[in-house]
Amino acid sequence: MQLRNQVEWALHCSAVLAGVPPGRFLPARALAEFHGVPQAYLSKALQALARAGIVEGTLGPAGGYRLAKPPAAISFLDVVEAVEGRASTFACAEIRRNNPCASPAHPPTGPCAIARVMWEADEAWRARLAAVSLADLGATLAAELPAELRDGIAAWVADRT
Amino acid sequence: MQLRNQVEWALHCSAVLAGVPPGRFLPARALAEFHGVPQAYLSKALQALARAGIVEGTLGPAGGYRLAKPPAAISFLDVVEAVEGRASTFACAEIRRNNPCASPAHPPTGPCAIARVMWEADEAWRARLAAVSLADLGATLAAELPAELRDGIAAWVADRT
DNA sequence: ACAATTCGGATATTGAATATCCGCTATAGC
DNA sequence: GCTATAGCGGATATTCAATATCCGAATTGT
Ligand code: SF4
Ligand code: SF4
């Protein structure tokens, strides 16, 4: 079980977009170059973010993407689910129906004990991701990244908006 | 992102094996028939459980599988990781190294803030699964399943051990 | 000893999901 | 209005999971 690599890209792009000056747009080409990933494929992730209402894109020269909401209103979970989907990691195939002992007249009702445990774990995973926003991430990065690098990135971004 | 369906099968098989009389073995063929799944593929999951020390198999007629430890000592996490692996769901490709602003002389050190959040969520998921044992599952099933069905299953199992 | 079973592992095949690429259309600025 | 630019959606290739098949080794009951 593994998340798509687009999840990582989307999180990085969100972090970068959180640092774009208000009212400006950063093109997907720049985001792809910045992270060293294929531009056409990264677009897919950005499109997914746009569909989820996390970012918004505009066409033409000086176009690109920007966050559609303030960074504090966007959680890791929002970004992850936008590109990965909301499906549970545990897919129940209802194999208990094949049980030769079960009476066909009384089909099992409700989610079984196994599925409930797995879904609970899923929920704990989600809760953790929902508790961290892009604003939190920005604060952490501001504290950890060397000031020199941070300024360099800001200048690099400002240069292409 | 989705777990393999073998995870579901492995959990069901573990639950059934927890009900096998001590000292007896239940063959993979019976487990496959019971759940209505392909026998050859289910063997793969059982072999993974055997490698992880969760179940043990024995050869010859009257052979089969049984739990290698008491049900209270086997957690959901043990079973899930046995067939799914212990790899984190979030694979970090270190794309921050491609950052054109970073100085090649000072490579980023330690796991970054994004990866840390994702791993924390993973850890929460694991913790939930580690907290539930096969004995807990058995207790839940005993409380929820109709007595008639439970006896039917016990008889069906006893018939093939 | 022998034959019937059963696990164990290797291998091939299929199909779906993922990663990647390319052409189209809409927009902004001159 | 023309052109360069950028996002959008569909088409393509690659990877990986799911399944079937086979044979060998070990064990038990006859
Ligand atoms: S996980 Fe539960 S509901 Fe799903 S197939 Fe198994 S027994 Fe049925
Ligand atoms: S998740 Fe963190 S460590 Fe991994 S590539 Fe992104 S920035 Fe680097």
PDB file of N, CA and C in Angstrom, chain B residues 59-140:
ATOM      1  N   LEU B  59       2.710 -30.534   7.321  1.00  0.00           N
ATOM      2  CA  LEU B  59       2.470 -31.256   6.079  1.00  0.00           C
ATOM      3  C   LEU B  59       1.637 -32.509   6.294  1.00  0.00           C
ATOM      4  N   GLY B  60       1.345 -33.132   5.187  1.00  0.00           N
ATOM      5  CA  GLY B  60       0.717 -34.438   5.202  1.00  0.00           C
ATOM      6  C   GLY B  60      -0.769 -34.405   5.473  1.00  0.00           C
ATOM      7  N   PRO B  61      -1.418 -35.579   5.412  1.00  0.00           N
ATOM      8  CA  PRO B  61      -2.847 -35.662   5.733  1.00  0.00           C
ATOM      9  C   PRO B  61      -3.061 -35.206   7.175  1.00  0.00           C
ATOM     10  N   ALA B  62      -4.186 -34.623   7.433  1.00  0.00           N
ATOM     11  CA  ALA B  62      -4.470 -34.034   8.743  1.00  0.00           C
ATOM     12  C   ALA B  62      -3.572 -32.848   9.020  1.00  0.00           C
ATOM     13  N   GLY B  63      -2.878 -32.368   7.970  1.00  0.00           N
ATOM     14  CA  GLY B  63      -2.039 -31.178   8.124  1.00  0.00           C
ATOM     15  C   GLY B  63      -2.852 -29.930   7.890  1.00  0.00           C
ATOM     16  N   GLY B  64      -2.176 -28.801   7.870  1.00  0.00           N
ATOM     17  CA  GLY B  64      -2.856 -27.526   7.659  1.00  0.00           C
ATOM     18  C   GLY B  64      -2.194 -26.433   8.468  1.00  0.00           C
ATOM     19  N   TYR B  65      -2.995 -25.440   8.849  1.00  0.00           N
ATOM     20  CA  TYR B  65      -2.449 -24.311   9.605  1.00  0.00           C
ATOM     21  C   TYR B  65      -3.109 -24.209  10.981  1.00  0.00           C
ATOM     22  N   ARG B  66      -2.367 -23.573  11.897  1.00  0.00           N
ATOM     23  CA  ARG B  66      -2.934 -23.162  13.167  1.00  0.00           C
ATOM     24  C   ARG B  66      -2.169 -21.929  13.636  1.00  0.00           C
ATOM     25  N   LEU B  67      -2.705 -21.221  14.585  1.00  0.00           N
ATOM     26  CA  LEU B  67      -2.012 -20.050  15.116  1.00  0.00           C
ATOM     27  C   LEU B  67      -0.741 -20.493  15.837  1.00  0.00           C
ATOM     28  N   ALA B  68       0.294 -19.691  15.687  1.00  0.00           N
ATOM     29  CA  ALA B  68       1.563 -20.025  16.337  1.00  0.00           C
ATOM     30  C   ALA B  68       1.665 -19.385  17.710  1.00  0.00           C
ATOM     31  N   LYS B  69       0.749 -18.480  18.018  1.00  0.00           N
ATOM     32  CA  LYS B  69       0.763 -17.790  19.310  1.00  0.00           C
ATOM     33  C   LYS B  69      -0.663 -17.698  19.824  1.00  0.00           C
ATOM     34  N   PRO B  70      -0.847 -17.453  21.120  1.00  0.00           N
ATOM     35  CA  PRO B  70      -2.219 -17.271  21.627  1.00  0.00           C
ATOM     36  C   PRO B  70      -2.851 -16.043  20.971  1.00  0.00           C
ATOM     37  N   PRO B  71      -4.171 -16.091  20.727  1.00  0.00           N
ATOM     38  CA  PRO B  71      -4.860 -14.987  20.027  1.00  0.00           C
ATOM     39  C   PRO B  71      -4.626 -13.637  20.679  1.00  0.00           C
ATOM     40  N   ALA B  72      -4.444 -13.605  21.989  1.00  0.00           N
ATOM     41  CA  ALA B  72      -4.260 -12.321  22.667  1.00  0.00           C
ATOM     42  C   ALA B  72      -2.906 -11.713  22.324  1.00  0.00           C
ATOM     43  N   ALA B  73      -1.986 -12.525  21.803  1.00  0.00           N
ATOM     44  CA  ALA B  73      -0.638 -12.028  21.500  1.00  0.00           C
ATOM     45  C   ALA B  73      -0.490 -11.632  20.040  1.00  0.00           C
ATOM     46  N   ILE B  74      -1.598 -11.709  19.267  1.00  0.00           N
ATOM     47  CA  ILE B  74      -1.542 -11.365  17.844  1.00  0.00           C
ATOM     48  C   ILE B  74      -2.440 -10.156  17.606  1.00  0.00           C
ATOM     49  N   SER B  75      -1.853  -9.077  17.145  1.00  0.00           N
ATOM     50  CA  SER B  75      -2.633  -7.869  16.893  1.00  0.00           C
ATOM     51  C   SER B  75      -3.005  -7.770  15.418  1.00  0.00           C
ATOM     52  N   PHE B  76      -3.990  -6.930  15.112  1.00  0.00           N
ATOM     53  CA  PHE B  76      -4.337  -6.650  13.723  1.00  0.00           C
ATOM     54  C   PHE B  76      -3.115  -6.175  12.957  1.00  0.00           C
ATOM     55  N   LEU B  77      -2.323  -5.335  13.628  1.00  0.00           N
ATOM     56  CA  LEU B  77      -1.143  -4.799  12.946  1.00  0.00           C
ATOM     57  C   LEU B  77      -0.206  -5.912  12.509  1.00  0.00           C
ATOM     58  N   ASP B  78      -0.020  -6.924  13.363  1.00  0.00           N
ATOM     59  CA  ASP B  78       0.849  -8.040  13.012  1.00  0.00           C
ATOM     60  C   ASP B  78       0.380  -8.679  11.708  1.00  0.00           C
ATOM     61  N   VAL B  79      -0.907  -8.948  11.627  1.00  0.00           N
ATOM     62  CA  VAL B  79      -1.448  -9.621  10.445  1.00  0.00           C
ATOM     63  C   VAL B  79      -1.326  -8.719   9.218  1.00  0.00           C
ATOM     64  N   VAL B  80      -1.702  -7.449   9.366  1.00  0.00           N
ATOM     65  CA  VAL B  80      -1.681  -6.536   8.225  1.00  0.00           C
ATOM     66  C   VAL B  80      -0.263  -6.371   7.694  1.00  0.00           C
ATOM     67  N   GLU B  81       0.690  -6.175   8.602  1.00  0.00           N
ATOM     68  CA  GLU B  81       2.067  -5.957   8.155  1.00  0.00           C
ATOM     69  C   GLU B  81       2.678  -7.218   7.576  1.00  0.00           C
ATOM     70  N   ALA B  82       2.205  -8.371   8.024  1.00  0.00           N
ATOM     71  CA  ALA B  82       2.754  -9.623   7.505  1.00  0.00           C
ATOM     72  C   ALA B  82       2.487  -9.737   6.006  1.00  0.00           C
ATOM     73  N   VAL B  83       1.314  -9.346   5.560  1.00  0.00           N
ATOM     74  CA  VAL B  83       1.010  -9.505   4.135  1.00  0.00           C
ATOM     75  C   VAL B  83       1.223  -8.207   3.360  1.00  0.00           C
ATOM     76  N   GLU B  84       1.187  -7.091   4.022  1.00  0.00           N
ATOM     77  CA  GLU B  84       1.272  -5.823   3.301  1.00  0.00           C
ATOM     78  C   GLU B  84       2.672  -5.228   3.358  1.00  0.00           C
ATOM     79  N   GLY B  85       3.479  -5.650   4.314  1.00  0.00           N
ATOM     80  CA  GLY B  85       4.821  -5.100   4.469  1.00  0.00           C
ATOM     81  C   GLY B  85       4.821  -3.954   5.455  1.00  0.00           C
ATOM     82  N   ARG B  86       6.011  -3.585   5.863  1.00  0.00           N
ATOM     83  CA  ARG B  86       6.144  -2.562   6.893  1.00  0.00           C
ATOM     84  C   ARG B  86       6.471  -1.198   6.321  1.00  0.00           C
ATOM     85  N   ALA B  87       6.434  -1.063   5.012  1.00  0.00           N
ATOM     86  CA  ALA B  87       6.817   0.205   4.395  1.00  0.00           C
ATOM     87  C   ALA B  87       5.811   1.298   4.724  1.00  0.00           C
ATOM     88  N   SER B  88       6.312   2.499   4.893  1.00  0.00           N
ATOM     89  CA  SER B  88       5.442   3.644   5.140  1.00  0.00           C
ATOM     90  C   SER B  88       4.585   3.932   3.913  1.00  0.00           C
ATOM     91  N   THR B  89       3.389   4.463   4.144  1.00  0.00           N
ATOM     92  CA  THR B  89       2.514   4.776   3.015  1.00  0.00           C
ATOM     93  C   THR B  89       3.039   5.971   2.233  1.00  0.00           C
ATOM     94  N   PHE B  90       3.811   6.809   2.897  1.00  0.00           N
ATOM     95  CA  PHE B  90       4.329   8.007   2.240  1.00  0.00           C
ATOM     96  C   PHE B  90       5.781   7.785   1.873  1.00  0.00           C
ATOM     97  N   ALA B  91       6.055   7.668   0.589  1.00  0.00           N
ATOM     98  CA  ALA B  91       7.424   7.476   0.126  1.00  0.00           C
ATOM     99  C   ALA B  91       8.007   8.831  -0.258  1.00  0.00           C
ATOM    100  N   CYS B  92       9.046   9.221   0.434  1.00  0.00           N
ATOM    101  CA  CYS B  92       9.679  10.504   0.160  1.00  0.00           C
ATOM    102  C   CYS B  92      10.741  10.337  -0.909  1.00  0.00           C
ATOM    103  N   ALA B  93      10.595  11.047  -2.011  1.00  0.00           N
ATOM    104  CA  ALA B  93      11.547  10.932  -3.121  1.00  0.00           C
ATOM    105  C   ALA B  93      12.639  11.979  -3.036  1.00  0.00           C
ATOM    106  N   GLU B  94      12.670  12.702  -1.943  1.00  0.00           N
ATOM    107  CA  GLU B  94      13.704  13.727  -1.743  1.00  0.00           C
ATOM    108  C   GLU B  94      13.748  14.729  -2.899  1.00  0.00           C
ATOM    109  N   ILE B  95      12.578  15.163  -3.307  1.00  0.00           N
ATOM    110  CA  ILE B  95      12.569  16.094  -4.434  1.00  0.00           C
ATOM    111  C   ILE B  95      13.068  17.467  -4.020  1.00  0.00           C
ATOM    112  N   ARG B  96      13.240  17.687  -2.740  1.00  0.00           N
ATOM    113  CA  ARG B  96      13.750  18.997  -2.331  1.00  0.00           C
ATOM    114  C   ARG B  96      15.198  19.177  -2.788  1.00  0.00           C
ATOM    115  N   ARG B  97      15.875  18.084  -3.095  1.00  0.00           N
ATOM    116  CA  ARG B  97      17.253  18.195  -3.600  1.00  0.00           C
ATOM    117  C   ARG B  97      17.290  18.862  -4.971  1.00  0.00           C
ATOM    118  N   ASN B  98      16.173  18.777  -5.693  1.00  0.00           N
ATOM    119  CA  ASN B  98      16.147  19.373  -7.036  1.00  0.00           C
ATOM    120  C   ASN B  98      15.922  20.866  -6.980  1.00  0.00           C
ATOM    121  N   ASN B  99      15.624  21.368  -5.828  1.00  0.00           N
ATOM    122  CA  ASN B  99      15.373  22.805  -5.659  1.00  0.00           C
ATOM    123  C   ASN B  99      16.526  23.627  -6.221  1.00  0.00           C
ATOM    124  N   PRO B 100      16.273  24.454  -7.231  1.00  0.00           N
ATOM    125  CA  PRO B 100      17.351  25.219  -7.854  1.00  0.00           C
ATOM    126  C   PRO B 100      17.930  26.278  -6.924  1.00  0.00           C
ATOM    127  N   CYS B 101      17.221  26.608  -5.846  1.00  0.00           N
ATOM    128  CA  CYS B 101      17.716  27.637  -4.940  1.00  0.00           C
ATOM    129  C   CYS B 101      18.678  27.060  -3.898  1.00  0.00           C
ATOM    130  N   ALA B 102      18.562  25.763  -3.634  1.00  0.00           N
ATOM    131  CA  ALA B 102      19.369  25.185  -2.568  1.00  0.00           C
ATOM    132  C   ALA B 102      20.834  25.171  -2.974  1.00  0.00           C
ATOM    133  N   SER B 103      21.683  25.435  -2.063  1.00  0.00           N
ATOM    134  CA  SER B 103      23.120  25.377  -2.341  1.00  0.00           C
ATOM    135  C   SER B 103      23.549  23.919  -2.270  1.00  0.00           C
ATOM    136  N   PRO B 104      24.201  23.425  -3.302  1.00  0.00           N
ATOM    137  CA  PRO B 104      24.619  22.014  -3.316  1.00  0.00           C
ATOM    138  C   PRO B 104      25.587  21.719  -2.177  1.00  0.00           C
ATOM    139  N   ALA B 105      26.212  22.744  -1.640  1.00  0.00           N
ATOM    140  CA  ALA B 105      27.172  22.530  -0.566  1.00  0.00           C
ATOM    141  C   ALA B 105      26.482  22.157   0.743  1.00  0.00           C
ATOM    142  N   HIS B 106      25.263  22.656   0.927  1.00  0.00           N
ATOM    143  CA  HIS B 106      24.539  22.374   2.170  1.00  0.00           C
ATOM    144  C   HIS B 106      23.281  21.572   1.872  1.00  0.00           C
ATOM    145  N   PRO B 107      23.425  20.267   1.653  1.00  0.00           N
ATOM    146  CA  PRO B 107      22.237  19.447   1.371  1.00  0.00           C
ATOM    147  C   PRO B 107      21.313  19.449   2.580  1.00  0.00           C
ATOM    148  N   PRO B 108      20.007  19.401   2.334  1.00  0.00           N
ATOM    149  CA  PRO B 108      19.050  19.406   3.441  1.00  0.00           C
ATOM    150  C   PRO B 108      19.300  18.210   4.353  1.00  0.00           C
ATOM    151  N   THR B 109      19.155  18.426   5.621  1.00  0.00           N
ATOM    152  CA  THR B 109      19.484  17.373   6.569  1.00  0.00           C
ATOM    153  C   THR B 109      18.247  16.924   7.338  1.00  0.00           C
ATOM    154  N   GLY B 110      18.133  15.623   7.538  1.00  0.00           N
ATOM    155  CA  GLY B 110      17.020  15.076   8.300  1.00  0.00           C
ATOM    156  C   GLY B 110      15.718  15.099   7.523  1.00  0.00           C
ATOM    157  N   PRO B 111      14.748  14.367   8.034  1.00  0.00           N
ATOM    158  CA  PRO B 111      13.446  14.329   7.359  1.00  0.00           C
ATOM    159  C   PRO B 111      12.782  15.708   7.412  1.00  0.00           C
ATOM    160  N   CYS B 112      12.171  16.093   6.312  1.00  0.00           N
ATOM    161  CA  CYS B 112      11.571  17.423   6.253  1.00  0.00           C
ATOM    162  C   CYS B 112      10.223  17.459   6.969  1.00  0.00           C
ATOM    163  N   ALA B 113       9.672  18.645   7.095  1.00  0.00           N
ATOM    164  CA  ALA B 113       8.447  18.837   7.866  1.00  0.00           C
ATOM    165  C   ALA B 113       7.267  18.092   7.249  1.00  0.00           C
ATOM    166  N   ILE B 114       7.215  18.036   5.937  1.00  0.00           N
ATOM    167  CA  ILE B 114       6.103  17.349   5.280  1.00  0.00           C
ATOM    168  C   ILE B 114       6.138  15.863   5.603  1.00  0.00           C
ATOM    169  N   ALA B 115       7.291  15.269   5.410  1.00  0.00           N
ATOM    170  CA  ALA B 115       7.410  13.835   5.657  1.00  0.00           C
ATOM    171  C   ALA B 115       7.098  13.509   7.112  1.00  0.00           C
ATOM    172  N   ARG B 116       7.522  14.357   8.014  1.00  0.00           N
ATOM    173  CA  ARG B 116       7.279  14.081   9.431  1.00  0.00           C
ATOM    174  C   ARG B 116       5.790  14.013   9.733  1.00  0.00           C
ATOM    175  N   VAL B 117       5.017  14.935   9.168  1.00  0.00           N
ATOM    176  CA  VAL B 117       3.576  14.925   9.403  1.00  0.00           C
ATOM    177  C   VAL B 117       2.956  13.642   8.852  1.00  0.00           C
ATOM    178  N   MET B 118       3.365  13.270   7.656  1.00  0.00           N
ATOM    179  CA  MET B 118       2.795  12.071   7.048  1.00  0.00           C
ATOM    180  C   MET B 118       3.152  10.826   7.868  1.00  0.00           C
ATOM    181  N   TRP B 119       4.364  10.772   8.347  1.00  0.00           N
ATOM    182  CA  TRP B 119       4.773   9.600   9.122  1.00  0.00           C
ATOM    183  C   TRP B 119       4.049   9.551  10.461  1.00  0.00           C
ATOM    184  N   GLU B 120       3.784  10.695  11.004  1.00  0.00           N
ATOM    185  CA  GLU B 120       3.028  10.750  12.253  1.00  0.00           C
ATOM    186  C   GLU B 120       1.632  10.155  12.040  1.00  0.00           C
ATOM    187  N   ALA B 121       1.018  10.494  10.933  1.00  0.00           N
ATOM    188  CA  ALA B 121      -0.309   9.951  10.631  1.00  0.00           C
ATOM    189  C   ALA B 121      -0.229   8.439  10.481  1.00  0.00           C
ATOM    190  N   ASP B 122       0.811   7.976   9.798  1.00  0.00           N
ATOM    191  CA  ASP B 122       1.035   6.537   9.659  1.00  0.00           C
ATOM    192  C   ASP B 122       1.121   5.883  11.025  1.00  0.00           C
ATOM    193  N   GLU B 123       1.842   6.540  11.904  1.00  0.00           N
ATOM    194  CA  GLU B 123       2.070   5.973  13.221  1.00  0.00           C
ATOM    195  C   GLU B 123       0.738   5.855  13.984  1.00  0.00           C
ATOM    196  N   ALA B 124      -0.119   6.845  13.814  1.00  0.00           N
ATOM    197  CA  ALA B 124      -1.424   6.807  14.476  1.00  0.00           C
ATOM    198  C   ALA B 124      -2.252   5.634  13.945  1.00  0.00           C
ATOM    199  N   TRP B 125      -2.147   5.406  12.643  1.00  0.00           N
ATOM    200  CA  TRP B 125      -2.856   4.290  12.012  1.00  0.00           C
ATOM    201  C   TRP B 125      -2.369   2.980  12.608  1.00  0.00           C
ATOM    202  N   ARG B 126      -1.062   2.813  12.650  1.00  0.00           N
ATOM    203  CA  ARG B 126      -0.474   1.605  13.207  1.00  0.00           C
ATOM    204  C   ARG B 126      -0.895   1.401  14.656  1.00  0.00           C
ATOM    205  N   ALA B 127      -0.862   2.475  15.432  1.00  0.00           N
ATOM    206  CA  ALA B 127      -1.157   2.356  16.855  1.00  0.00           C
ATOM    207  C   ALA B 127      -2.564   1.792  17.060  1.00  0.00           C
ATOM    208  N   ARG B 128      -3.497   2.242  16.233  1.00  0.00           N
ATOM    209  CA  ARG B 128      -4.859   1.752  16.362  1.00  0.00           C
ATOM    210  C   ARG B 128      -4.956   0.259  16.071  1.00  0.00           C
ATOM    211  N   LEU B 129      -4.229  -0.158  15.040  1.00  0.00           N
ATOM    212  CA  LEU B 129      -4.272  -1.576  14.680  1.00  0.00           C
ATOM    213  C   LEU B 129      -3.536  -2.428  15.714  1.00  0.00           C
ATOM    214  N   ALA B 130      -2.498  -1.876  16.311  1.00  0.00           N
ATOM    215  CA  ALA B 130      -1.737  -2.627  17.309  1.00  0.00           C
ATOM    216  C   ALA B 130      -2.532  -2.799  18.595  1.00  0.00           C
ATOM    217  N   ALA B 131      -3.544  -1.957  18.775  1.00  0.00           N
ATOM    218  CA  ALA B 131      -4.288  -1.969  20.041  1.00  0.00           C
ATOM    219  C   ALA B 131      -5.357  -3.053  20.066  1.00  0.00           C
ATOM    220  N   VAL B 132      -5.639  -3.662  18.926  1.00  0.00           N
ATOM    221  CA  VAL B 132      -6.697  -4.677  18.876  1.00  0.00           C
ATOM    222  C   VAL B 132      -6.082  -6.031  18.573  1.00  0.00           C
ATOM    223  N   SER B 133      -6.379  -7.007  19.398  1.00  0.00           N
ATOM    224  CA  SER B 133      -5.824  -8.347  19.209  1.00  0.00           C
ATOM    225  C   SER B 133      -6.888  -9.283  18.646  1.00  0.00           C
ATOM    226  N   LEU B 134      -6.448 -10.443  18.215  1.00  0.00           N
ATOM    227  CA  LEU B 134      -7.404 -11.442  17.731  1.00  0.00           C
ATOM    228  C   LEU B 134      -8.343 -11.886  18.849  1.00  0.00           C
ATOM    229  N   ALA B 135      -7.853 -11.838  20.081  1.00  0.00           N
ATOM    230  CA  ALA B 135      -8.729 -12.201  21.203  1.00  0.00           C
ATOM    231  C   ALA B 135      -9.864 -11.178  21.323  1.00  0.00           C
ATOM    232  N   ASP B 136      -9.532  -9.895  21.161  1.00  0.00           N
ATOM    233  CA  ASP B 136     -10.572  -8.863  21.194  1.00  0.00           C
ATOM    234  C   ASP B 136     -11.593  -9.112  20.087  1.00  0.00           C
ATOM    235  N   LEU B 137     -11.080  -9.441  18.907  1.00  0.00           N
ATOM    236  CA  LEU B 137     -11.989  -9.706  17.786  1.00  0.00           C
ATOM    237  C   LEU B 137     -12.897 -10.878  18.099  1.00  0.00           C
ATOM    238  N   GLY B 138     -12.309 -11.912  18.661  1.00  0.00           N
ATOM    239  CA  GLY B 138     -13.115 -13.071  19.019  1.00  0.00           C
ATOM    240  C   GLY B 138     -14.223 -12.716  19.996  1.00  0.00           C
ATOM    241  N   ALA B 139     -13.897 -11.888  20.975  1.00  0.00           N
ATOM    242  CA  ALA B 139     -14.906 -11.489  21.967  1.00  0.00           C
ATOM    243  C   ALA B 139     -16.035 -10.718  21.295  1.00  0.00           C
ATOM    244  N   THR B 140     -15.669  -9.802  20.375  1.00  0.00           N
ATOM    245  CA  THR B 140     -16.686  -9.021  19.674  1.00  0.00           C
ATOM    246  C   THR B 140     -17.588  -9.925  18.849  1.00  0.00           C
TER     247      THR B 140
END
